[in-house]
Amino acid sequence: MCIALVYVFIMFASPSTGANILVISPTPVYSHQTAFFELWTELSLRGHNVTLITTNPMNDPKLRNLTEIDMKHTYDLMKGVTSIINHMTSIWNTYEYINTYMLAIFNEQISQPRFQELVEGRGNFNLVLVNSQHPQLLIFGKIYNCPTILFSSFYLYGYNHEAQGNPSHTIAHIGYARLISTVFYLRDWYSVTYELLPTRDRALNKYFNTSVTVRELLRDVDLVFLNTNPAIHGARAFGPTTIEIGYERKPTSIKLEKGLKQFLDNANDGFIYFSLGSNIKSKDITRSLLKTIIEAIKEIPYTFLYKYEGDYLDDKPDNVRLVKWAPQCQILRHPNIKLFVTQGGFQSMEEAIYSAVPMVVIPFFADQEHNGRLMESKGIAKVVNRKSLTKEELKGAIKEVLRNSSYRETIERLRQLARDVPMTGLEKAIWWTEYVIRHKGAKHLRNPVADLPLYQYYLLDVIGVLLSIVVVFVAIAYFITKMFFMMVVMRLRIQMDTVDKKYL
Ligand SMILES: *[C@@H]1O[C@H](CO)[C@@H](O)[C@H](O)[C@H]1NC(C)=O
Ligand SMILES: *[C@@H]1O[C@H](CO)[C@@H](O)[C@H](O)[C@H]1NC(C)=O
Ligand SMILES: *[C@@H]1O[C@H](CO)[C@@H](O)[C@H](O)[C@H]1NC(C)=O
Ligand SMILES: *[C@@H]1O[C@H](CO)[C@@H](O)[C@H](O)[C@H]1NC(C)=O
């Protein structure tokens, strides 16, 4: 009786729907974190016990099923970013540069006691979700013997697509000429194969004493979540294990501060919002670029809201209000906003589209140049080059986007297109997460193409066999024909010989 009661109690105490989920989101980049706040929140509210390694804990006491392991201190490792970018000469460096940063962050975080407890396998988890910048951490799927989901707050590097069997052919990267695209592809392949992945493999071996490689872990991933929406980021072919969960995020509940709200409300002719995002600090960009920007702003007859992290700006124009940090979603949705000058970060671009605010883009690094060009090709932004930027050029771009109504009309259409979906990205992400939990993985969805060697993928062996058959047939036909003619000729000769003899 007692045993039966205990059994019944256990049955009810551990509901079959609530899973233990480990989320590893360790990148100290604000937008990489905010992109998923709603997902972690919603999963915990649905009764899952979510353990989240993050650099931006939400600290919401209402979320009782969410345990946050705080890695905020690793923001210190990102401090030098702007000054390094100022001196970066080519976009080639971006890759190595990001890899170096991610590795430094990993080295620091893994030494933390809370992280070490996980490395030792304490606790139990039914599912592990890992940010795609840190693929070596997929090892936790092995440690806890459970399925894994890889998630990206923006696009994915090609090697992730390959591991899922998604086409990663060079023409999959639209927007570049095929020759350039192929050169990029090969360069990428080289960096990944000889730099990025080997360094991650060494880190894995060092901290986890394992000979498993990152490529093997990636091939073992059950699902991949991509923060894209084809209406915005372009259509691309995916296998069934890659889920696009890009969606319109709810603006945070943070209200515009009273003075700022009044200022924006009073900008009757409209205002322009200028922000280079959270990685690039306006206070750290080169003096000459800052000067160009300030001089251009001075000559544009609009009010500016400028996200500037310094305490003081030399020669601040009268039409500018500085803010050290800005609740961007609220600002972009203010009825008086006319234009957004941005660095072209993935989330900024997305927020601009969902708010239908056209842009002028000054790209700095990573995907920003690509994002800017994509938005320009859609007719919702103008891109300027920060290295050769002149006052006239920046003024010209801003004026053009303000004056030509086609930018605003096009972005409004794009917003409607991006919102017209059967279910939101958030709903999709939750459904698929619980699907993986219910079925203890999703290996049955794996694209069989992913496990083929390249020569089979490109049908080189099949083409070889078919060609050999054709060659053999042609050869046989040739010899038969040749023999046939030789026989005919011989016959004729013999006949001619007899004829000759007859008449001789
Ligand atoms: C926490 O999870 C339990 C189930 O495990 C659920 O019943 C409860 O509503 C959740 N509470 C909150 C505040 O998320
Ligand atoms: C929920 O997760 C936390 C942190 O990992 C853990 O301490 C706690 O025991 C878990 N709760 C349940 C009911 O599994
Ligand atoms: C590492 O793993 C190997 C084989 O699994 C084992 O023999 C060795 O003791 C491990 N080393 C450490 C430091 O745990
Ligand atoms: C307005 O901008 C669009 C998109 O860049 C361009 O095609 C069009 O020619 C522009 N119209 C004028 C009047 O400049």
Coordinates of C-alpha atoms and ligand atoms in Angstrom, one line a residue:
M1 CA 0.0 0.0 0.0
C2 CA 2.8 2.3 1.1
I3 CA 4.9 1.5 -1.9
A4 CA 1.9 2.0 -4.2
L5 CA 1.3 5.5 -2.6
V6 CA 4.9 6.5 -3.1
Y7 CA 4.7 5.3 -6.7
V8 CA 1.6 7.3 -7.3
F9 CA 3.2 10.3 -5.7
I10 CA 6.3 10.1 -7.9
M11 CA 4.1 9.7 -11.0
F12 CA 2.3 13.0 -10.2
A13 CA 5.3 14.8 -8.8
S14 CA 7.3 14.5 -12.1
P15 CA 4.9 15.5 -14.9
S16 CA 5.8 13.8 -18.1
T17 CA 5.6 17.1 -20.0
G18 CA 8.2 19.0 -18.0
A19 CA 11.7 18.4 -19.3
N20 CA 15.0 19.4 -17.9
I21 CA 16.6 21.7 -20.6
L22 CA 20.1 23.0 -20.6
V23 CA 20.6 26.1 -22.7
I24 CA 24.2 27.3 -23.4
S25 CA 24.1 30.9 -24.8
P26 CA 27.5 32.2 -23.7
T27 CA 28.3 35.0 -26.2
P28 CA 28.7 38.4 -24.6
V29 CA 26.9 40.2 -27.4
Y30 CA 23.6 41.8 -26.4
S31 CA 21.7 41.1 -29.6
H32 CA 22.7 37.4 -29.5
Q33 CA 21.0 37.2 -26.1
T34 CA 17.9 39.3 -26.7
A35 CA 17.0 37.3 -29.8
F36 CA 16.0 34.4 -27.6
F37 CA 14.7 35.9 -24.3
E38 CA 11.1 35.1 -25.3
L39 CA 11.9 31.5 -26.1
W40 CA 13.6 30.7 -22.8
T41 CA 10.9 32.5 -20.9
E42 CA 8.1 30.7 -22.7
L43 CA 9.7 27.3 -22.3
S44 CA 10.0 27.8 -18.6
L45 CA 6.4 29.0 -18.3
R46 CA 5.2 25.8 -20.0
G47 CA 6.6 23.9 -17.1
H48 CA 10.1 22.9 -18.4
N49 CA 12.9 23.3 -16.0
V50 CA 15.3 25.5 -18.0
T51 CA 18.9 26.0 -16.9
L52 CA 20.4 28.9 -18.9
I53 CA 24.1 29.8 -19.2
T54 CA 23.9 33.5 -20.3
T55 CA 25.7 36.8 -20.2
N56 CA 22.5 38.7 -19.8
P57 CA 20.3 37.2 -17.1
M58 CA 16.7 38.4 -17.2
N59 CA 16.5 38.0 -13.3
D60 CA 12.7 37.8 -13.5
P61 CA 11.5 36.4 -10.2
K62 CA 8.2 35.3 -11.9
L63 CA 10.2 32.8 -13.9
R64 CA 10.4 30.2 -11.2
N65 CA 11.4 27.3 -13.5
L66 CA 14.3 29.2 -15.0
T67 CA 17.8 29.0 -13.4
E68 CA 20.3 31.5 -14.9
I69 CA 24.0 31.0 -14.7
D70 CA 25.5 34.4 -15.0
M71 CA 28.5 34.9 -17.3
K72 CA 28.1 38.7 -17.5
H73 CA 31.8 39.3 -16.5
T74 CA 32.9 38.0 -19.9
Y75 CA 31.7 41.3 -21.4
D76 CA 35.1 42.5 -20.3
L77 CA 36.7 40.4 -23.0
M78 CA 34.8 42.3 -25.7
K79 CA 36.0 45.8 -24.6
G80 CA 38.6 46.2 -27.3
V81 CA 36.3 45.3 -30.2
T82 CA 35.7 48.8 -31.7
S83 CA 39.4 49.8 -31.7
I84 CA 40.4 46.5 -33.4
I85 CA 37.7 46.9 -36.0
N86 CA 39.0 50.5 -36.7
H87 CA 42.3 49.0 -37.8
M88 CA 41.0 46.0 -39.6
T89 CA 41.9 46.2 -43.2
S90 CA 40.1 43.4 -44.9
I91 CA 37.0 41.5 -44.4
W92 CA 39.1 38.3 -44.5
N93 CA 40.2 39.0 -41.0
T94 CA 36.7 38.9 -39.6
Y95 CA 36.6 35.1 -39.4
E96 CA 39.8 34.6 -37.5
Y97 CA 39.0 37.5 -35.4
I98 CA 35.6 36.2 -34.3
N99 CA 37.1 32.7 -33.7
T100 CA 39.8 34.2 -31.4
Y101 CA 37.2 36.0 -29.4
M102 CA 34.9 33.1 -29.1
L103 CA 37.7 30.9 -27.9
A104 CA 38.9 33.4 -25.3
I105 CA 35.3 33.6 -24.0
F106 CA 35.1 29.8 -23.9
N107 CA 38.4 29.5 -22.0
E108 CA 37.2 31.9 -19.4
Q109 CA 33.7 30.6 -18.9
I110 CA 34.6 26.9 -18.8
S111 CA 36.8 27.6 -15.7
Q112 CA 33.8 28.9 -13.7
P113 CA 32.6 26.5 -10.9
R114 CA 29.0 26.3 -12.2
F115 CA 30.2 25.4 -15.7
Q116 CA 32.6 22.8 -14.1
E117 CA 29.7 21.1 -12.4
L118 CA 28.1 20.6 -15.8
V119 CA 31.4 19.3 -17.3
E120 CA 31.4 16.7 -14.5
G121 CA 27.9 15.7 -15.5
R122 CA 26.0 16.8 -12.4
G123 CA 22.3 16.9 -12.8
N124 CA 20.3 15.4 -15.6
F125 CA 19.0 16.9 -18.8
N126 CA 16.6 15.7 -21.5
L127 CA 17.8 18.3 -24.1
V128 CA 20.7 20.6 -24.7
L129 CA 20.5 23.7 -26.8
V130 CA 23.8 25.3 -27.9
N131 CA 24.6 28.6 -29.6
S132 CA 26.3 28.0 -33.0
Q133 CA 29.3 30.2 -32.2
H134 CA 30.4 27.6 -29.7
P135 CA 29.8 24.2 -31.5
Q136 CA 32.3 22.4 -29.3
L137 CA 29.8 22.7 -26.4
L138 CA 27.5 20.3 -28.2
I139 CA 29.6 17.8 -26.2
F140 CA 27.0 18.3 -23.4
G141 CA 24.7 16.2 -25.5
K142 CA 27.2 13.3 -25.0
I143 CA 27.7 14.0 -21.4
Y144 CA 24.0 13.9 -20.6
N145 CA 23.2 11.4 -23.3
C146 CA 20.4 13.4 -24.8
P147 CA 19.4 15.1 -28.1
T148 CA 20.9 18.5 -29.1
I149 CA 19.6 21.6 -30.9
L150 CA 22.0 24.1 -32.3
F151 CA 20.7 27.7 -32.5
S152 CA 22.0 30.8 -34.2
S153 CA 20.9 34.4 -33.6
F154 CA 21.6 35.1 -37.3
Y155 CA 22.9 33.1 -40.2
L156 CA 25.0 29.9 -40.1
Y157 CA 28.5 29.3 -41.3
G158 CA 28.7 26.9 -44.3
Y159 CA 30.1 24.0 -42.4
N160 CA 26.9 23.9 -40.2
H161 CA 24.8 23.6 -43.4
E162 CA 27.0 20.9 -44.7
A163 CA 26.6 18.9 -41.5
Q164 CA 22.8 19.0 -42.0
G165 CA 23.0 18.2 -45.7
N166 CA 21.7 21.6 -46.6
P167 CA 22.9 22.7 -50.1
S168 CA 25.9 24.8 -49.5
H169 CA 26.9 25.0 -53.1
T170 CA 28.5 28.4 -53.9
I171 CA 25.5 29.6 -55.8
A172 CA 23.5 29.2 -52.6
H173 CA 25.0 32.5 -51.6
I174 CA 23.1 34.9 -53.7
G175 CA 24.1 38.5 -54.2
Y176 CA 27.7 37.9 -55.4
A177 CA 29.1 36.9 -58.8
R178 CA 29.7 33.2 -59.0
L179 CA 33.5 33.6 -59.3
I180 CA 33.7 35.8 -56.2
S181 CA 31.3 33.5 -54.4
T182 CA 33.5 30.5 -55.2
V183 CA 36.6 32.3 -54.0
F184 CA 34.8 33.2 -50.8
Y185 CA 33.6 29.6 -50.4
L186 CA 37.1 28.2 -50.8
R187 CA 38.6 30.7 -48.5
D188 CA 35.9 29.9 -45.9
W189 CA 36.5 26.2 -46.4
Y190 CA 40.2 26.7 -45.8
S191 CA 39.7 28.7 -42.6
V192 CA 37.1 26.3 -41.2
T193 CA 39.1 23.2 -42.0
Y194 CA 42.6 24.4 -41.0
E195 CA 42.0 27.1 -38.4
L196 CA 38.5 27.3 -36.8
L197 CA 37.7 23.6 -36.3
P198 CA 41.1 22.4 -35.3
T199 CA 41.3 25.1 -32.5
R200 CA 37.9 24.0 -31.3
D201 CA 38.9 20.3 -31.4
R202 CA 41.9 21.1 -29.3
A203 CA 39.8 23.0 -26.8
L204 CA 37.4 20.0 -26.6
N205 CA 40.2 17.6 -26.0
K206 CA 41.8 19.8 -23.4
Y207 CA 38.7 20.4 -21.3
F208 CA 36.7 17.3 -21.9
N209 CA 39.4 14.7 -22.4
T210 CA 37.7 13.4 -25.6
S211 CA 38.7 12.5 -29.1
V212 CA 35.3 13.5 -30.5
T213 CA 35.6 16.2 -33.1
V214 CA 33.4 19.2 -33.6
R215 CA 32.4 18.0 -37.0
E216 CA 31.2 14.7 -35.5
L217 CA 29.2 16.6 -32.9
L218 CA 27.6 18.8 -35.6
R219 CA 26.6 15.7 -37.6
D220 CA 24.9 14.4 -34.5
V221 CA 22.8 17.5 -33.9
D222 CA 19.0 16.8 -34.0
L223 CA 17.8 20.2 -35.2
V224 CA 19.1 23.6 -36.1
F225 CA 17.3 26.8 -35.3
L226 CA 18.1 29.8 -37.6
N227 CA 16.9 33.2 -36.7
T228 CA 15.9 34.1 -40.3
N229 CA 12.7 34.8 -42.2
P230 CA 12.8 34.1 -45.9
A231 CA 10.8 37.3 -46.7
I232 CA 13.6 39.3 -45.1
H233 CA 16.8 37.3 -45.5
G234 CA 16.1 35.6 -48.8
A235 CA 14.9 32.2 -49.8
R236 CA 17.3 29.3 -49.5
A237 CA 16.9 25.5 -49.6
F238 CA 17.1 23.6 -46.3
G239 CA 16.7 20.0 -45.3
P240 CA 14.0 19.1 -42.7
T241 CA 16.3 19.5 -39.7
T242 CA 16.8 23.2 -40.2
I243 CA 14.0 25.4 -38.9
E244 CA 13.7 29.1 -39.6
I245 CA 12.4 30.7 -36.5
G246 CA 12.9 34.4 -37.3
Y247 CA 10.0 36.5 -35.9
E248 CA 9.0 39.8 -34.7
R249 CA 10.1 40.2 -31.1
K250 CA 7.8 41.9 -28.6
P251 CA 9.3 45.3 -27.5
T252 CA 10.6 45.0 -24.0
S253 CA 8.4 46.4 -21.3
I254 CA 11.0 49.1 -20.7
K255 CA 9.2 52.5 -21.2
L256 CA 10.9 55.5 -22.8
E257 CA 12.2 57.7 -20.1
K258 CA 10.0 60.7 -19.6
G259 CA 12.4 63.4 -20.9
L260 CA 13.3 61.3 -23.9
K261 CA 9.7 60.6 -24.7
Q262 CA 8.8 64.3 -24.6
F263 CA 11.8 65.1 -26.8
L264 CA 10.7 62.7 -29.4
D265 CA 7.0 63.7 -29.2
N266 CA 8.1 67.3 -29.7
A267 CA 10.1 66.5 -32.9
N268 CA 7.2 67.6 -35.1
D269 CA 9.2 67.5 -38.3
G270 CA 10.4 64.1 -37.5
F271 CA 13.6 62.7 -36.0
I272 CA 16.5 60.5 -37.2
Y273 CA 17.8 57.8 -34.9
F274 CA 21.5 57.1 -35.1
S275 CA 23.0 54.0 -33.4
L276 CA 25.9 51.8 -34.2
G277 CA 24.6 48.9 -32.1
S278 CA 26.0 47.5 -28.9
N279 CA 29.4 46.1 -30.2
I280 CA 30.6 49.2 -32.0
K281 CA 31.0 52.1 -29.6
S282 CA 30.4 55.5 -31.2
K283 CA 32.9 56.9 -28.7
D284 CA 35.6 54.6 -29.9
I285 CA 35.4 55.0 -33.7
T286 CA 38.1 56.9 -35.4
R287 CA 38.2 60.7 -34.8
S288 CA 37.9 61.5 -38.5
L289 CA 34.9 59.3 -39.0
L290 CA 33.2 60.8 -35.9
K291 CA 34.0 64.3 -37.3
T292 CA 32.5 63.5 -40.6
I293 CA 29.4 62.2 -39.0
I294 CA 29.0 65.2 -36.7
E295 CA 29.5 67.7 -39.5
A296 CA 26.9 65.9 -41.7
I297 CA 24.4 65.9 -38.9
K298 CA 24.9 69.6 -38.3
E299 CA 23.8 70.3 -41.8
I300 CA 20.7 68.2 -41.9
P301 CA 17.6 70.1 -40.7
Y302 CA 16.2 67.3 -38.6
T303 CA 16.4 66.4 -34.9
F304 CA 18.8 63.5 -34.2
L305 CA 18.8 61.0 -31.4
Y306 CA 22.4 59.7 -31.2
K307 CA 23.4 56.7 -29.2
Y308 CA 26.8 57.8 -27.9
E309 CA 28.4 56.1 -24.9
G310 CA 30.9 58.8 -24.0
D311 CA 30.2 61.5 -21.3
Y312 CA 31.0 64.4 -23.6
L313 CA 31.0 65.0 -27.3
D314 CA 33.2 67.8 -28.6
D315 CA 31.3 70.3 -30.8
K316 CA 27.9 68.6 -30.2
P317 CA 25.4 70.1 -32.7
D318 CA 22.2 71.7 -31.4
N319 CA 19.9 69.4 -33.2
V320 CA 21.4 66.3 -31.4
R321 CA 20.4 64.6 -28.2
L322 CA 22.8 62.0 -26.9
V323 CA 21.7 58.8 -25.1
K324 CA 24.2 56.2 -23.7
W325 CA 21.7 53.4 -24.2
A326 CA 18.4 53.4 -26.1
P327 CA 15.3 51.2 -26.0
Q328 CA 15.6 50.6 -29.7
C329 CA 12.3 48.9 -30.4
Q330 CA 10.3 51.7 -28.7
I331 CA 12.3 54.4 -30.5
L332 CA 11.8 52.7 -33.9
R333 CA 8.1 52.5 -33.3
H334 CA 7.7 56.2 -32.4
P335 CA 5.4 57.9 -34.9
N336 CA 7.8 60.8 -35.5
I337 CA 10.7 58.7 -36.6
K338 CA 11.9 59.2 -40.2
L339 CA 15.1 57.3 -40.6
F340 CA 17.5 54.9 -38.9
V341 CA 21.2 55.3 -39.4
T342 CA 22.6 51.9 -38.3
Q343 CA 25.7 49.7 -38.5
G344 CA 23.6 47.1 -40.2
G345 CA 23.5 44.5 -37.4
F346 CA 21.2 41.6 -37.9
Q347 CA 18.8 42.4 -35.1
S348 CA 18.8 46.2 -35.8
M349 CA 17.9 45.5 -39.4
E350 CA 15.1 43.2 -38.4
E351 CA 13.7 45.7 -35.9
A352 CA 13.8 48.4 -38.5
I353 CA 11.8 46.2 -41.0
Y354 CA 9.2 45.3 -38.4
S355 CA 8.9 49.0 -37.6
A356 CA 8.9 50.0 -41.3
V357 CA 11.7 52.5 -40.8
P358 CA 14.1 52.9 -43.8
M359 CA 17.8 52.9 -43.2
V360 CA 21.2 54.4 -44.0
V361 CA 23.8 51.7 -43.3
I362 CA 27.4 52.2 -42.2
P363 CA 28.8 48.7 -42.0
F364 CA 31.7 47.9 -39.7
F365 CA 32.3 44.1 -39.6
A366 CA 31.0 40.5 -39.6
D367 CA 27.7 40.2 -41.5
Q368 CA 27.0 43.9 -41.5
E369 CA 28.3 44.6 -45.0
H370 CA 26.2 41.7 -46.4
N371 CA 23.2 42.8 -44.5
G372 CA 23.5 46.4 -45.8
R373 CA 23.8 45.2 -49.4
L374 CA 20.8 42.9 -49.0
M375 CA 18.7 45.8 -47.6
E376 CA 19.9 48.1 -50.4
S377 CA 19.0 45.5 -53.0
K378 CA 15.5 45.3 -51.6
G379 CA 15.2 49.1 -51.9
I380 CA 14.8 49.9 -48.2
A381 CA 18.3 51.3 -47.4
K382 CA 21.3 53.0 -48.7
V383 CA 24.8 51.8 -47.8
V384 CA 27.8 54.1 -47.4
N385 CA 31.5 53.1 -47.0
R386 CA 32.9 54.1 -43.7
K387 CA 36.5 54.1 -44.8
S388 CA 36.0 56.7 -47.6
L389 CA 33.0 58.4 -46.1
T390 CA 32.7 62.2 -46.7
K391 CA 30.3 64.6 -45.2
E392 CA 28.6 65.1 -48.6
E393 CA 28.2 61.4 -49.1
L394 CA 26.5 60.8 -45.8
K395 CA 24.3 63.9 -46.2
G396 CA 23.4 62.7 -49.7
A397 CA 22.4 59.2 -48.5
I398 CA 20.3 60.5 -45.7
K399 CA 18.6 63.1 -47.9
E400 CA 17.9 60.6 -50.6
V401 CA 16.2 58.1 -48.2
L402 CA 14.2 60.9 -46.6
R403 CA 13.1 62.5 -49.9
N404 CA 12.4 59.4 -52.0
S405 CA 9.1 57.9 -50.7
S406 CA 9.9 54.6 -52.4
Y407 CA 12.1 53.5 -49.4
R408 CA 9.3 53.9 -46.9
E409 CA 6.7 52.3 -49.2
T410 CA 8.9 49.3 -49.9
I411 CA 9.8 48.7 -46.3
E412 CA 6.1 48.8 -45.4
R413 CA 5.4 46.1 -48.0
L414 CA 8.3 44.1 -46.7
R415 CA 7.0 44.3 -43.2
Q416 CA 3.6 42.9 -44.3
L417 CA 5.3 40.1 -46.2
A418 CA 7.5 39.2 -43.2
R419 CA 4.5 39.1 -40.8
D420 CA 2.3 37.0 -43.1
V421 CA 3.2 33.5 -41.7
P422 CA 1.2 30.4 -40.6
M423 CA 2.7 30.4 -37.1
T424 CA 5.2 32.8 -35.5
G425 CA 8.8 31.8 -35.2
L426 CA 8.4 31.6 -31.4
E427 CA 5.5 29.1 -31.8
K428 CA 7.6 27.1 -34.3
A429 CA 10.6 27.0 -32.0
I430 CA 8.5 25.8 -29.0
W431 CA 6.7 23.2 -31.1
W432 CA 10.0 21.8 -32.5
T433 CA 11.8 21.9 -29.1
E434 CA 9.0 19.8 -27.5
Y435 CA 8.9 17.5 -30.5
V436 CA 12.6 16.7 -29.9
I437 CA 11.8 16.1 -26.2
R438 CA 8.8 13.9 -26.9
H439 CA 10.6 11.7 -29.4
K440 CA 14.0 11.8 -27.8
G441 CA 15.6 13.3 -30.9
A442 CA 14.8 13.8 -34.6
K443 CA 17.4 11.7 -36.3
H444 CA 14.7 10.3 -38.6
L445 CA 14.4 13.7 -40.2
R446 CA 18.1 13.8 -41.1
N447 CA 18.8 14.5 -44.8
P448 CA 20.4 11.3 -46.1
V449 CA 22.5 13.4 -48.4
A450 CA 24.4 14.8 -45.4
D451 CA 26.2 11.5 -45.0
L452 CA 27.3 11.0 -48.6
P453 CA 30.9 11.6 -49.6
L454 CA 31.3 14.4 -52.1
Y455 CA 31.9 12.2 -55.1
Q456 CA 28.6 10.5 -54.5
Y457 CA 26.8 13.8 -53.9
Y458 CA 27.9 15.1 -57.3
L459 CA 27.2 11.7 -58.8
L460 CA 30.8 11.4 -60.1
D461 CA 30.7 7.6 -59.7
V462 CA 27.3 7.3 -61.5
I463 CA 28.5 9.6 -64.3
G464 CA 31.7 7.4 -64.4
V465 CA 29.7 4.2 -64.8
L466 CA 27.3 5.6 -67.4
L467 CA 30.2 7.1 -69.4
S468 CA 32.0 3.8 -69.3
I469 CA 29.0 2.0 -70.6
V470 CA 28.6 4.6 -73.4
V471 CA 32.3 4.3 -74.2
V472 CA 32.1 0.5 -74.3
F473 CA 29.0 0.6 -76.5
V474 CA 30.5 3.1 -78.9
A475 CA 33.7 1.1 -79.1
I476 CA 31.8 -2.1 -79.7
A477 CA 29.6 -0.4 -82.4
Y478 CA 32.8 1.0 -83.9
F479 CA 34.5 -2.4 -84.1
I480 CA 31.3 -4.1 -85.4
T481 CA 30.9 -1.5 -88.1
K482 CA 34.5 -1.7 -89.0
M483 CA 34.4 -5.5 -89.2
F484 CA 31.3 -5.3 -91.2
F485 CA 32.8 -2.9 -93.8
M486 CA 36.0 -5.0 -93.9
M487 CA 34.0 -8.1 -94.7
V488 CA 32.0 -6.2 -97.3
V489 CA 35.2 -4.9 -98.9
M490 CA 36.7 -8.4 -98.8
R491 CA 33.6 -9.8 -100.4
L492 CA 33.7 -7.2 -103.1
R493 CA 37.4 -7.8 -103.8
I494 CA 36.8 -11.6 -104.0
Q495 CA 33.9 -10.9 -106.4
M496 CA 35.9 -8.5 -108.4
D497 CA 38.8 -11.0 -108.5
T498 CA 36.4 -13.7 -109.9
V499 CA 34.9 -11.2 -112.4
D500 CA 38.4 -10.1 -113.5
K501 CA 39.4 -13.7 -113.9
K502 CA 36.2 -14.4 -115.9
Y503 CA 36.8 -11.7 -118.4
L504 CA 40.5 -11.9 -118.6
Ligands
LIG1 C1 6.9 25.7 -13.3 O1 6.8 24.3 -13.7 C2 5.6 23.6 -13.3 C3 5.7 22.2 -13.8 O2 6.9 21.7 -13.6 C4 4.4 24.3 -13.7 O3 3.2 23.7 -13.2 C5 4.4 25.8 -13.3 O4 3.3 26.5 -13.8 C6 5.7 26.5 -13.7 N1 5.7 27.8 -13.0 C7 6.2 28.9 -13.6 C8 6.0 30.1 -12.8 O5 6.7 28.9 -14.7
LIG2 C1 15.8 22.4 -12.2 O1 17.1 22.8 -12.6 C2 17.9 23.3 -11.5 C3 19.2 23.8 -12.1 O2 19.8 22.9 -13.0 C4 18.2 22.1 -10.5 O3 18.9 22.6 -9.4 C5 16.8 21.6 -10.0 O4 17.0 20.5 -9.2 C6 15.9 21.2 -11.2 N1 14.6 20.9 -10.7 C7 14.0 19.7 -11.0 C8 12.6 19.6 -10.5 O5 14.5 18.9 -11.7
LIG3 C1 41.2 10.7 -20.4 O1 40.6 9.6 -21.0 C2 41.4 8.4 -21.1 C3 40.6 7.4 -22.0 O2 39.2 7.6 -22.0 C4 41.7 7.9 -19.7 O3 42.5 6.8 -19.8 C5 42.5 9.0 -19.0 O4 42.7 8.6 -17.7 C6 41.6 10.3 -19.0 N1 42.5 11.4 -18.5 C7 42.0 12.2 -17.5 C8 43.0 13.3 -17.1 O5 40.9 12.1 -17.0
LIG4 C1 13.7 56.3 -55.5 O1 14.5 55.1 -55.1 C2 14.3 54.0 -55.9 C3 15.0 52.8 -55.2 O2 16.3 53.1 -54.9 C4 14.8 54.2 -57.3 O3 14.5 53.1 -58.1 C5 14.0 55.4 -57.8 O4 14.5 55.8 -59.1 C6 14.1 56.6 -56.9 N1 13.3 57.7 -57.4 C7 13.7 58.9 -57.5 C8 12.7 59.9 -58.0 O5 14.8 59.3 -57.3

